[in-house]
XYZ file of C-alpha atoms in Angstrom:
730
model
C 51.476 87.930 121.497
C 55.145 87.216 120.987
C 54.377 84.518 118.411
C 51.951 86.804 116.557
C 54.489 89.660 116.549
C 57.182 87.314 115.284
C 54.865 86.129 112.504
C 54.152 89.704 111.389
C 57.864 90.558 111.496
C 58.689 87.476 109.388
C 56.037 88.392 106.813
C 57.334 91.940 106.524
C 60.879 90.635 106.154
C 59.776 88.338 103.326
C 58.153 91.256 101.503
C 61.262 93.384 101.915
C 63.495 90.652 100.575
C 61.287 90.401 97.492
C 62.220 93.924 96.392
C 65.579 94.885 94.851
C 67.610 96.840 97.370
C 71.062 98.291 96.890
C 73.404 96.371 99.139
C 76.218 98.246 100.833
C 78.900 96.725 98.594
C 76.837 96.864 95.391
C 76.880 99.368 92.557
C 73.447 100.137 91.082
C 73.801 100.042 87.309
C 70.290 101.223 86.539
C 66.975 101.912 88.208
C 63.573 102.795 86.717
C 60.797 104.458 88.676
C 57.963 103.153 86.494
C 57.027 100.941 83.580
C 57.548 102.824 80.282
C 54.763 103.550 77.824
C 54.058 100.657 75.456
C 54.458 97.997 78.146
C 52.026 96.684 80.767
C 52.778 94.775 83.966
C 51.325 91.266 83.800
C 52.445 89.247 86.818
C 55.364 88.064 88.916
C 57.812 85.941 86.995
C 57.981 82.260 87.812
C 61.078 81.664 89.906
C 61.801 78.469 87.968
C 61.778 80.163 84.537
C 65.157 80.229 82.795
C 66.688 83.538 81.846
C 69.514 84.043 79.353
C 71.554 86.906 80.791
C 73.864 88.696 78.349
C 76.736 90.510 79.997
C 78.520 93.359 78.233
C 82.071 94.002 79.394
C 83.686 97.423 79.168
C 85.617 97.689 75.896
C 89.219 98.665 76.485
C 89.439 101.363 73.795
C 86.065 102.255 72.264
C 87.232 105.820 71.654
C 90.220 104.441 69.778
C 87.870 102.457 67.548
C 85.918 105.603 66.687
C 89.118 107.516 65.944
C 90.391 104.687 63.736
C 87.067 104.462 61.884
C 87.111 108.154 61.017
C 90.794 108.058 60.143
C 90.367 105.360 57.473
C 87.062 106.845 56.230
C 88.019 110.502 55.839
C 89.199 111.201 52.266
C 91.433 113.982 53.603
C 93.312 111.568 55.860
C 96.588 110.012 54.752
C 95.166 106.734 56.075
C 92.042 106.842 53.915
C 91.267 103.315 52.756
C 93.835 101.699 55.062
C 91.167 99.569 56.699
C 91.900 97.678 59.881
C 92.361 93.928 60.088
C 90.122 91.675 62.130
C 92.788 91.415 64.821
C 93.336 95.177 64.945
C 89.640 95.859 65.461
C 89.327 93.186 68.121
C 92.299 94.622 70.014
C 90.419 97.919 70.356
C 87.125 96.528 71.654
C 88.241 93.483 73.638
C 87.865 93.854 77.409
C 91.027 94.186 79.435
C 92.448 91.039 80.968
C 91.545 92.397 84.391
C 87.914 93.004 83.407
C 87.529 89.537 81.941
C 89.166 87.937 84.960
C 87.037 89.786 87.509
C 83.703 89.216 85.775
C 84.469 85.557 85.083
C 85.542 84.991 88.700
C 82.328 86.612 89.970
C 80.217 84.323 87.797
C 82.166 81.192 88.721
C 81.892 82.023 92.423
C 78.142 81.907 91.859
C 78.321 78.551 90.079
C 78.037 79.973 86.568
C 80.245 79.397 83.523
C 79.855 82.085 80.850
C 79.821 81.578 77.103
C 81.442 84.098 74.760
C 79.073 85.621 72.198
C 81.320 88.059 70.341
C 84.627 87.605 68.478
C 86.362 90.162 70.714
C 85.074 88.559 73.931
C 83.232 91.683 75.125
C 79.805 89.997 75.174
C 79.139 87.001 77.465
C 76.055 84.988 78.403
C 74.877 82.744 81.232
C 71.617 80.848 81.647
C 70.104 81.057 85.105
C 66.717 80.499 86.772
C 64.863 83.682 87.698
C 65.424 82.992 91.380
C 69.197 82.960 90.917
C 69.169 86.005 88.649
C 67.275 87.955 91.296
C 69.920 87.067 93.853
C 72.906 87.497 91.538
C 72.144 91.081 90.477
C 69.743 92.126 93.244
C 66.798 92.240 90.822
C 63.071 91.592 90.894
C 61.996 90.074 87.555
C 58.371 90.312 86.454
C 56.431 89.626 83.276
C 55.508 92.605 81.095
C 53.421 92.624 77.922
C 54.421 94.564 74.822
C 51.194 96.382 73.992
C 51.675 96.410 70.200
C 52.517 92.725 69.806
C 51.114 91.092 72.964
C 54.522 89.469 73.537
C 55.564 88.756 77.117
C 58.996 89.891 78.277
C 60.887 89.367 81.532
C 62.223 92.604 83.027
C 63.265 94.200 86.300
C 63.010 97.870 87.235
C 66.436 97.919 88.909
C 69.594 95.855 89.295
C 73.073 96.159 90.737
C 76.475 94.464 90.645
C 79.330 94.178 93.135
C 81.239 97.441 93.560
C 84.409 95.608 92.526
C 82.995 95.153 89.006
C 82.395 98.864 88.455
C 84.360 99.938 85.396
C 84.620 96.329 84.203
C 81.012 95.283 83.592
C 79.146 97.730 81.331
C 75.570 96.414 81.599
C 73.455 93.257 81.731
C 70.577 92.399 79.428
C 67.663 91.784 79.771
C 67.190 93.905 82.845
C 65.735 97.420 82.722
C 65.639 97.698 78.902
C 62.075 98.030 77.603
C 62.426 98.009 73.809
C 59.671 97.278 71.339
C 60.683 94.540 68.855
C 62.252 95.411 65.525
C 59.717 96.095 62.813
C 59.351 96.970 59.209
C 56.279 98.679 57.907
C 53.742 96.207 56.480
C 54.560 96.040 52.752
C 52.555 98.526 50.748
C 51.913 96.667 47.526
C 49.487 96.124 44.703
C 49.223 93.507 41.973
C 50.797 94.712 38.729
C 51.837 93.254 35.394
C 55.496 92.447 34.926
C 56.452 95.037 32.286
C 58.949 94.043 29.612
C 62.091 96.134 29.451
C 62.377 98.406 26.423
C 64.510 97.143 23.565
C 66.798 100.160 23.670
C 68.178 100.709 27.137
C 68.463 104.379 27.977
C 71.210 105.805 30.111
C 70.488 109.527 30.303
C 68.202 110.778 33.054
C 66.278 112.952 30.582
C 65.353 109.860 28.552
C 63.979 107.671 31.348
C 60.758 105.961 30.133
C 57.648 107.872 31.132
C 56.236 104.694 32.703
C 58.806 105.103 35.485
C 56.596 107.800 36.953
C 54.071 105.050 37.724
C 56.204 102.048 38.623
C 59.901 101.337 39.106
C 61.883 98.587 37.391
C 65.641 98.046 37.079
C 65.504 99.851 33.721
C 64.099 102.956 35.442
C 66.842 102.994 38.079
C 69.578 102.332 35.523
C 68.379 105.363 33.570
C 67.667 107.628 36.531
C 70.971 107.004 38.269
C 73.290 106.198 35.331
C 73.936 102.705 36.736
C 76.124 100.586 34.432
C 74.960 97.186 33.195
C 78.423 95.833 32.394
C 78.997 92.795 34.657
C 81.194 93.435 37.682
C 84.501 91.588 37.514
C 86.638 92.435 40.534
C 87.918 89.623 42.729
C 86.897 90.003 46.363
C 83.826 92.137 45.753
C 80.673 91.247 47.721
C 77.241 92.515 48.719
C 75.233 91.360 51.731
C 71.475 91.581 52.309
C 70.171 90.993 55.824
C 66.725 89.538 56.468
C 64.750 89.083 59.703
C 61.314 87.913 60.889
C 61.145 84.744 58.763
C 61.896 86.494 55.481
C 62.894 84.242 52.578
C 64.003 84.830 48.988
C 63.162 82.410 46.174
C 65.682 81.750 43.374
C 63.042 80.857 40.774
C 61.349 84.198 41.386
C 64.677 85.940 40.843
C 65.286 84.043 37.602
C 61.909 85.046 36.195
C 62.351 88.628 37.375
C 65.687 88.889 35.551
C 64.397 87.206 32.396
C 61.639 89.802 32.116
C 63.284 92.948 33.504
C 67.010 92.288 32.980
C 67.075 90.086 29.845
C 70.729 91.044 29.349
C 71.605 89.414 32.690
C 69.512 86.299 33.218
C 71.991 84.192 35.202
C 72.103 86.326 38.347
C 71.893 84.408 41.612
C 72.644 84.642 45.330
C 73.788 82.548 48.278
C 71.823 82.151 51.512
C 73.387 81.918 54.985
C 71.468 81.086 58.167
C 72.029 82.909 61.464
C 70.001 82.052 64.582
C 68.168 79.303 62.639
C 67.099 81.624 59.834
C 65.363 80.316 56.697
C 67.638 79.411 53.776
C 65.450 77.181 51.594
C 65.556 79.241 48.414
C 63.046 76.870 46.794
C 60.402 77.780 49.374
C 57.927 80.587 48.642
C 59.496 84.017 48.731
C 58.297 86.759 51.075
C 57.805 90.344 49.957
C 60.672 92.021 51.826
C 63.349 89.461 51.012
C 62.162 89.295 47.407
C 62.392 93.063 47.048
C 65.864 93.218 48.599
C 67.319 90.398 46.516
C 65.735 91.331 43.183
C 66.952 94.922 43.477
C 70.485 94.028 44.536
C 71.168 91.131 42.171
C 69.152 92.952 39.485
C 71.176 96.183 39.767
C 74.647 95.259 41.047
C 75.254 93.160 37.938
C 77.420 90.129 38.710
C 78.479 91.283 42.186
C 78.479 88.176 44.453
C 75.437 88.616 46.708
C 74.539 86.817 49.947
C 71.221 86.812 51.793
C 71.874 86.582 55.552
C 68.699 85.139 57.034
C 68.359 85.789 60.781
C 65.944 83.526 62.647
C 64.312 83.821 66.050
C 66.827 81.844 68.126
C 68.513 85.088 69.053
C 71.372 85.531 71.467
C 70.718 89.278 71.708
C 67.119 89.121 72.940
C 64.909 92.052 71.975
C 67.506 93.225 69.481
C 66.030 90.436 67.374
C 69.306 89.234 65.889
C 70.580 92.708 64.938
C 73.673 92.244 67.110
C 73.932 88.534 66.316
C 74.327 89.130 62.586
C 77.040 91.741 63.135
C 78.928 89.486 65.553
C 78.635 86.709 62.957
C 80.075 88.958 60.241
C 82.804 90.311 62.525
C 83.922 86.738 63.074
C 84.472 86.259 59.333
C 87.857 86.869 57.772
C 86.132 88.482 54.786
C 82.767 90.057 55.694
C 80.754 91.568 52.824
C 82.014 94.902 51.526
C 78.449 96.285 51.531
C 75.549 95.356 53.837
C 71.978 96.614 53.402
C 69.188 96.224 55.965
C 65.506 97.159 55.639
C 64.382 96.707 59.255
C 64.623 98.933 62.318
C 63.289 100.098 65.683
C 61.690 103.161 67.162
C 64.520 104.808 69.079
C 62.246 105.620 72.027
C 62.980 102.410 73.916
C 66.720 103.045 73.794
C 66.635 106.626 75.040
C 66.595 105.901 78.786
C 68.837 102.817 78.476
C 71.250 103.711 75.649
C 73.780 100.965 76.365
C 72.276 98.469 73.920
C 72.063 101.066 71.161
C 75.656 102.129 71.801
C 76.855 98.519 71.773
C 75.147 97.822 68.458
C 76.323 101.107 66.956
C 79.919 100.340 67.970
C 79.571 96.934 66.309
C 78.654 98.728 63.068
C 81.722 100.877 63.625
C 83.865 97.759 63.864
C 82.629 96.523 60.494
C 83.104 99.977 59.007
C 86.693 100.134 60.222
C 87.309 96.861 58.407
C 85.997 98.297 55.139
C 82.289 97.433 55.072
C 79.734 100.026 53.934
C 76.623 99.610 56.114
C 73.323 100.994 54.817
C 69.931 101.060 56.559
C 66.468 102.002 55.387
C 65.499 105.070 57.432
C 61.923 103.867 58.074
C 58.442 104.431 56.643
C 56.701 106.641 59.198
C 57.876 110.110 58.224
C 58.635 111.879 61.514
C 56.497 109.396 63.478
C 59.062 106.564 63.487
C 59.683 103.337 61.607
C 56.050 103.164 60.518
C 53.158 105.604 60.402
C 51.492 106.173 63.772
C 49.192 108.703 65.377
C 50.513 107.930 68.851
C 52.866 110.908 68.719
C 50.233 113.436 67.636
C 50.732 116.568 69.671
C 54.057 115.297 70.931
C 57.696 115.079 69.941
C 58.858 113.400 66.755
C 59.964 109.750 66.972
C 63.478 108.989 65.650
C 64.379 105.564 64.280
C 67.249 103.250 65.150
C 69.771 102.145 63.874
C 69.516 105.117 61.465
C 70.502 107.382 64.366
C 73.833 105.573 64.712
C 76.558 107.850 63.278
C 78.626 104.914 61.953
C 76.308 103.870 59.126
C 74.545 105.373 56.113
C 70.789 105.904 56.402
C 68.723 105.869 53.190
C 65.442 107.722 52.667
C 62.995 107.578 49.742
C 62.008 109.645 46.725
C 59.351 109.269 44.037
C 58.829 110.266 40.408
C 61.206 110.911 37.517
C 61.436 114.552 38.555
C 62.279 113.372 42.044
C 60.507 114.612 45.143
C 60.525 113.263 48.686
C 58.324 110.247 49.343
C 55.987 111.313 52.171
C 56.716 108.177 54.215
C 60.506 108.744 54.168
C 61.536 108.680 57.837
C 63.990 111.317 58.918
C 64.891 113.469 61.851
C 67.318 113.746 64.730
C 68.474 111.167 67.270
C 67.854 111.550 70.985
C 70.584 109.014 71.796
C 73.521 109.954 69.570
C 74.917 113.447 69.228
C 75.530 114.940 65.823
C 78.890 113.811 64.370
C 81.321 116.457 63.162
C 81.201 115.213 59.569
C 77.637 116.531 59.160
C 77.872 119.705 61.243
C 77.996 122.152 58.333
C 75.253 120.488 56.290
C 72.838 120.155 59.207
C 73.538 123.622 60.597
C 72.715 125.110 57.190
C 69.396 123.246 57.117
C 68.451 124.266 60.654
C 69.112 127.881 59.806
C 66.777 127.682 56.802
C 64.177 125.749 58.831
C 63.928 128.514 61.402
C 61.305 127.956 64.097
C 59.375 125.298 62.168
C 58.815 122.245 64.421
C 60.629 123.977 67.273
C 60.706 121.844 70.422
C 59.652 118.681 68.605
C 63.138 117.335 67.880
C 66.686 117.378 69.235
C 68.599 119.961 67.225
C 71.918 118.576 68.504
C 71.233 114.929 67.632
C 72.675 112.847 64.819
C 70.615 113.768 61.756
C 69.331 111.286 59.186
C 68.862 110.086 56.471
C 72.182 110.671 54.739
C 71.080 109.874 51.167
C 67.997 108.671 49.307
C 66.791 106.687 46.310
C 63.506 105.833 44.635
C 61.106 104.015 46.958
C 57.599 103.955 45.465
C 55.937 101.116 43.557
C 58.889 98.820 42.817
C 57.880 95.910 40.599
C 58.836 92.531 42.114
C 58.115 88.968 41.038
C 56.641 86.591 43.618
C 55.615 83.162 42.313
C 55.134 84.577 38.824
C 52.944 87.456 39.967
C 53.973 91.074 39.699
C 53.610 93.203 42.801
C 54.338 96.888 43.318
C 56.107 97.471 46.644
C 56.879 100.798 48.331
C 59.076 101.845 51.255
C 62.578 102.877 52.235
C 63.209 99.128 52.245
C 63.312 99.505 48.454
C 65.661 102.482 48.577
C 68.445 100.981 50.686
C 69.130 98.005 48.336
C 69.307 100.426 45.396
C 71.925 102.655 46.989
C 73.795 99.595 48.276
C 73.966 98.262 44.712
C 75.471 101.539 43.513
C 78.117 101.318 46.244
C 78.896 97.692 45.316
C 79.500 98.710 41.688
C 81.696 101.625 42.790
C 83.690 99.137 44.865
C 84.074 97.001 41.759
C 85.695 99.884 39.900
C 87.974 100.687 42.832
C 89.029 97.087 43.351
C 89.806 96.692 39.650
C 91.961 99.825 39.901
C 93.879 98.379 42.849
C 92.113 100.651 45.337
C 90.471 99.873 48.652
C 86.699 99.426 48.982
C 84.817 102.508 50.114
C 83.998 101.324 53.629
C 82.151 103.793 55.875
C 80.674 106.295 53.425
C 79.533 109.320 55.398
C 82.752 111.334 55.802
C 83.245 111.136 52.029
C 79.606 111.904 51.224
C 79.369 114.973 53.447
C 82.774 116.410 52.545
C 82.847 115.772 48.790
C 79.824 113.741 47.717
C 77.061 116.341 47.443
C 78.129 117.371 43.935
C 77.860 113.729 42.821
C 74.294 113.375 44.097
C 70.958 114.648 42.787
C 69.667 117.192 45.282
C 65.946 116.742 46.039
C 64.179 119.948 47.036
C 60.476 119.059 46.912
C 58.190 117.265 49.339
C 58.164 116.547 53.077
C 57.684 113.700 55.568
C 54.509 114.414 57.578
C 53.675 112.736 60.874
C 52.779 113.347 64.519
C 50.033 115.699 63.384
C 52.492 117.964 61.530
C 53.798 118.441 58.005
C 57.121 117.027 59.164
C 60.349 118.367 57.695
C 60.472 120.007 54.258
C 62.990 118.928 51.634
C 65.210 121.928 50.872
C 68.343 122.651 48.860
C 71.303 120.824 50.351
C 70.962 118.201 53.064
C 67.518 117.711 54.618
C 65.997 115.139 57.043
C 63.796 113.643 54.329
C 66.125 112.817 51.429
C 69.536 113.512 52.962
C 72.128 114.786 50.509
C 70.163 113.380 47.570
C 70.013 110.419 45.195
C 72.974 108.786 43.417
C 74.484 109.643 40.047
C 76.768 106.708 39.380
C 78.834 108.455 36.718
C 79.635 111.396 38.988
C 80.247 109.162 41.981
C 82.609 107.021 39.909
C 84.652 110.094 38.996
C 84.753 111.073 42.652
C 85.768 107.749 44.145
C 88.321 106.672 41.572
C 90.170 109.997 41.623
C 92.824 111.047 44.127
C 90.218 112.914 46.196
C 88.691 109.556 47.050
C 91.775 107.573 47.755
C 94.474 107.775 45.092
C 96.502 104.693 44.268
C 96.014 101.899 46.779
C 98.110 98.847 47.438
C 97.623 95.483 49.060
C 97.749 95.399 52.840
C 96.753 93.256 55.794
C 93.260 94.565 56.428
C 90.117 92.477 56.064
C 89.476 93.699 52.544
C 92.960 93.062 51.268
C 93.862 96.574 50.218
C 94.654 99.931 51.584
C 95.553 103.290 50.258
C 94.600 106.843 49.701
C 96.251 110.059 48.697
C 96.150 112.394 51.656
C 95.235 116.017 51.371
C 98.320 118.173 51.317
C 100.221 115.636 49.260
C 101.632 116.026 45.766
C 102.233 112.646 44.190
C 103.555 111.305 40.928
C 103.889 107.589 40.283
C 105.452 105.537 37.543
C 105.465 101.863 36.658
C 107.146 99.690 34.079
C 106.175 96.118 33.253
C 106.830 93.500 30.617
C 104.159 92.600 28.064
C 103.863 89.594 25.782
C 102.386 91.655 23.025
C 105.171 93.946 21.675
C 102.865 96.905 22.302
C 103.299 99.944 24.458
C 100.774 102.075 26.267
C 101.215 105.441 27.823
C 98.913 107.186 30.249
C 99.190 110.312 32.294
C 96.859 111.950 34.764
C 96.930 114.933 37.037
C 94.443 115.656 39.783
C 94.265 118.325 42.428
C 92.273 117.950 45.654
C 92.572 120.411 48.506
C 96.283 121.202 48.469
C 97.274 118.035 46.682
C 98.442 117.465 43.123
C 98.964 114.163 41.396
C 100.683 113.251 38.166
C 101.091 109.700 36.980
C 102.674 108.025 34.027
C 102.931 104.405 33.031
C 104.783 102.597 30.290
C 104.356 99.025 29.075
C 106.764 97.276 26.706
C 107.655 93.767 25.618
C 111.202 94.193 26.842
C 112.504 92.804 30.073
C 112.832 95.570 32.609
C 115.331 96.823 35.109
C 115.400 99.976 37.092
C 117.788 102.810 37.716
C 116.498 104.749 40.654
C 117.661 107.908 42.312
C 115.883 109.007 45.497
C 116.271 112.150 47.534
C 114.339 113.567 50.480
C 113.690 117.276 50.921
C 110.967 119.759 51.853
C 108.816 120.602 48.831
C 105.521 122.286 48.122
C 105.041 122.311 44.381
C 103.408 119.744 42.116
C 105.610 117.526 39.984
C 105.483 116.726 36.346
C 105.808 113.353 34.738
C 106.000 112.158 31.180
C 106.526 108.834 29.501
C 107.417 107.573 26.052
C 107.561 104.041 24.673
C 109.852 102.453 22.075
C 112.464 99.690 22.047
C 114.005 101.689 24.868
C 111.279 102.896 27.240
C 111.853 105.540 29.845
C 109.587 106.575 32.691
C 110.304 109.409 35.065
C 108.323 110.150 38.176
C 108.507 112.287 41.235
C 106.652 112.371 44.519
C 106.385 115.205 46.989
C 104.730 114.857 50.395
C 104.446 118.082 52.334
C 103.204 116.323 55.477
C 106.522 114.558 55.821
C 108.569 117.317 54.195
C 109.966 114.635 51.889
C 110.494 114.462 48.180
C 111.327 111.450 46.052
C 112.660 111.655 42.539
C 113.065 108.530 40.459
C 114.035 107.655 36.937
C 113.570 104.261 35.355
C 114.975 103.009 32.086
C 114.617 99.729 30.244
C 116.859 98.531 27.412
C 116.866 95.346 25.321
C 120.284 94.209 26.466
C 121.291 95.505 29.860
C 120.492 98.033 32.549
C 122.407 99.777 35.259
C 121.055 100.491 38.696
C 122.241 103.064 41.152
C 120.593 104.763 44.073
C 121.525 107.908 45.918
C 119.408 108.718 48.910
C 119.267 111.307 51.611
C 116.754 110.804 54.414
C 115.482 112.561 57.499
C 113.093 115.467 57.875
C 114.525 118.785 56.802
C 117.467 117.298 54.836
C 118.494 119.674 52.050
C 119.197 118.047 48.707
C 120.151 119.969 45.566
C 117.997 118.732 42.675
C 120.541 120.162 40.255
C 123.187 117.771 41.634
C 120.940 114.854 40.738
C 120.200 116.190 37.277
C 123.936 116.711 36.664
C 124.575 113.008 37.211
C 125.713 111.842 33.717
C 123.539 108.744 33.892
C 120.438 110.819 34.684
C 121.377 113.343 32.024
C 121.695 110.535 29.471
C 118.233 109.209 30.332
C 116.663 112.672 30.111
C 118.396 113.268 26.795
C 116.855 110.133 25.344
C 113.448 111.139 26.657
C 113.651 114.644 25.189
C 114.766 113.205 21.883
C 111.799 110.870 21.724
C 109.492 113.798 22.447
C 111.097 115.848 19.685
C 112.300 118.450 22.145
C 115.997 117.984 21.784
C 118.792 115.688 20.763
C 119.053 112.144 21.936
C 120.686 108.836 21.158
């Protein structure tokens, strides 16, 4: 009897030890009560199987990263365009020394040596057998099948860590995260002829060829969106295209595509970079998605250096499918691309109960944005039913997509037709993971008020709303192995908008300004007038008509489609950043005229050509006024400068004239600092005198009349007035 009782007790003890139990000194990070929909339990995991555990450490200042991102991305901020350097970003997201020490010590005490996966050191990995993983984090790993793909994944329904690591270790993956793999909708395409471009390229929207109602070519987009065809020329400009799931672009296909549809630009090309063993043989047959993305970036962003980042299946980020790997790869570069477009995504559903992975990836996009990269994502092709059309949600809530729900990137929906209306597949809606960011509060609130009770209870009215913008997305002509195919989807729209941004960056870089970086604060505050509002159509799904496109922002086409000419005026004026200068950020420049500032600038330089040029501009944005004047002459230059600081609130005037003696006067007033600077510069053929009088400190009172009474200043002004015919002069 005793032996039998002991045997039963031992058996029960073995069963108990097989289940995850919270130990007295352990902190339970997450626990599920059941297997989520879309996954099916298969069997117990083999204890000898190897598991690659990824360990996310708590970032030391994630809120500081968000604040910095918005600060350099808000056109009303005095720091607009002053993008952060690689080191500055890493200092915000790196774990504290204490966190790194404690987590590393815990792993080493268990015989494990971690590898660092991210540039900032906030993402570690260790390879362990299932048996050790179960012991290490008090887990119970089993095999689960993804119903849609029949893939087998290793997961546990609960896990915990030592109490001493609370506040230092954010989460471990894979554990309780049940996320369906990243997808793109199967390409919707048909065989078409490769149409020849018309002899006379048209630039006005009203003169777009009628054939563009049936199929889209670069010529159609150039006409619809006023996209320039002049080759980009700025040093440092770049455009990145990300590809996943064995996508590959073929250079011969691109060459033929350009020869037929961009005969004015036949030498366009691209580089290919492999991440996680991705395909980079550009002589191998091209796939539809990669072909579409490359032909409509290289084919539109004329002469902008373009790179295809091919992500393979040897992922370090598991079910994220390389989405985090590619961002960590780019964050590790001194010069990541200034624009990145991606045409793949997830249903957000799998992230809702375990948002840590989504937050980690979203923060990684924020890091790139803070460094000056514009990140664009296709919103998805399922209307309100997710990344691709599905009846699974019929009678239920709408299915948001991810990463479009991340507030630190720009989501792109689709339109169709010359007289643009929403493409019915254009995914849009409201995130259940991320709350609505302040930059879109007004636009979204206005839409919700007009929407009324339509779709009530089917979406999160307080979630981050998407898409932000849109572009054509139906029947794009691509060339694959000499055959024309018509391809549709938001995966066509994102490369188009990305190309527009790359060309805007070219203009800004050539003007000495910073790249645009994270776009949304600019788009929502000032960009609507530079976009074509789309007010027709909807995005049906889940057994409903979805959301209607209405005047203003809507969750089908966002704020609208691009008008390059209007956007160019916006982003090269003071409202979009003013006069930028070189700085230590990743993109090599910083700048921006802050709202509330009144600025006048002047410059003098020598020229080999005995010619002179004069330009003046004045711009007002919010409470700011800008006047600028420049003078160029063949004479050697020297400067006489007088500076004074004082409170000021009125705009300044500047004028310039050029002759053998050239004079430039400029003044700058900054109300935020209560400072005012007045300068005068003169250049003569023989000699120049330099003197500076300065008063500094907030609130210092300086009499402008005293400066003007200086005989040297009076002499310079006399010459200037004489040259303008307004008075005497020497």
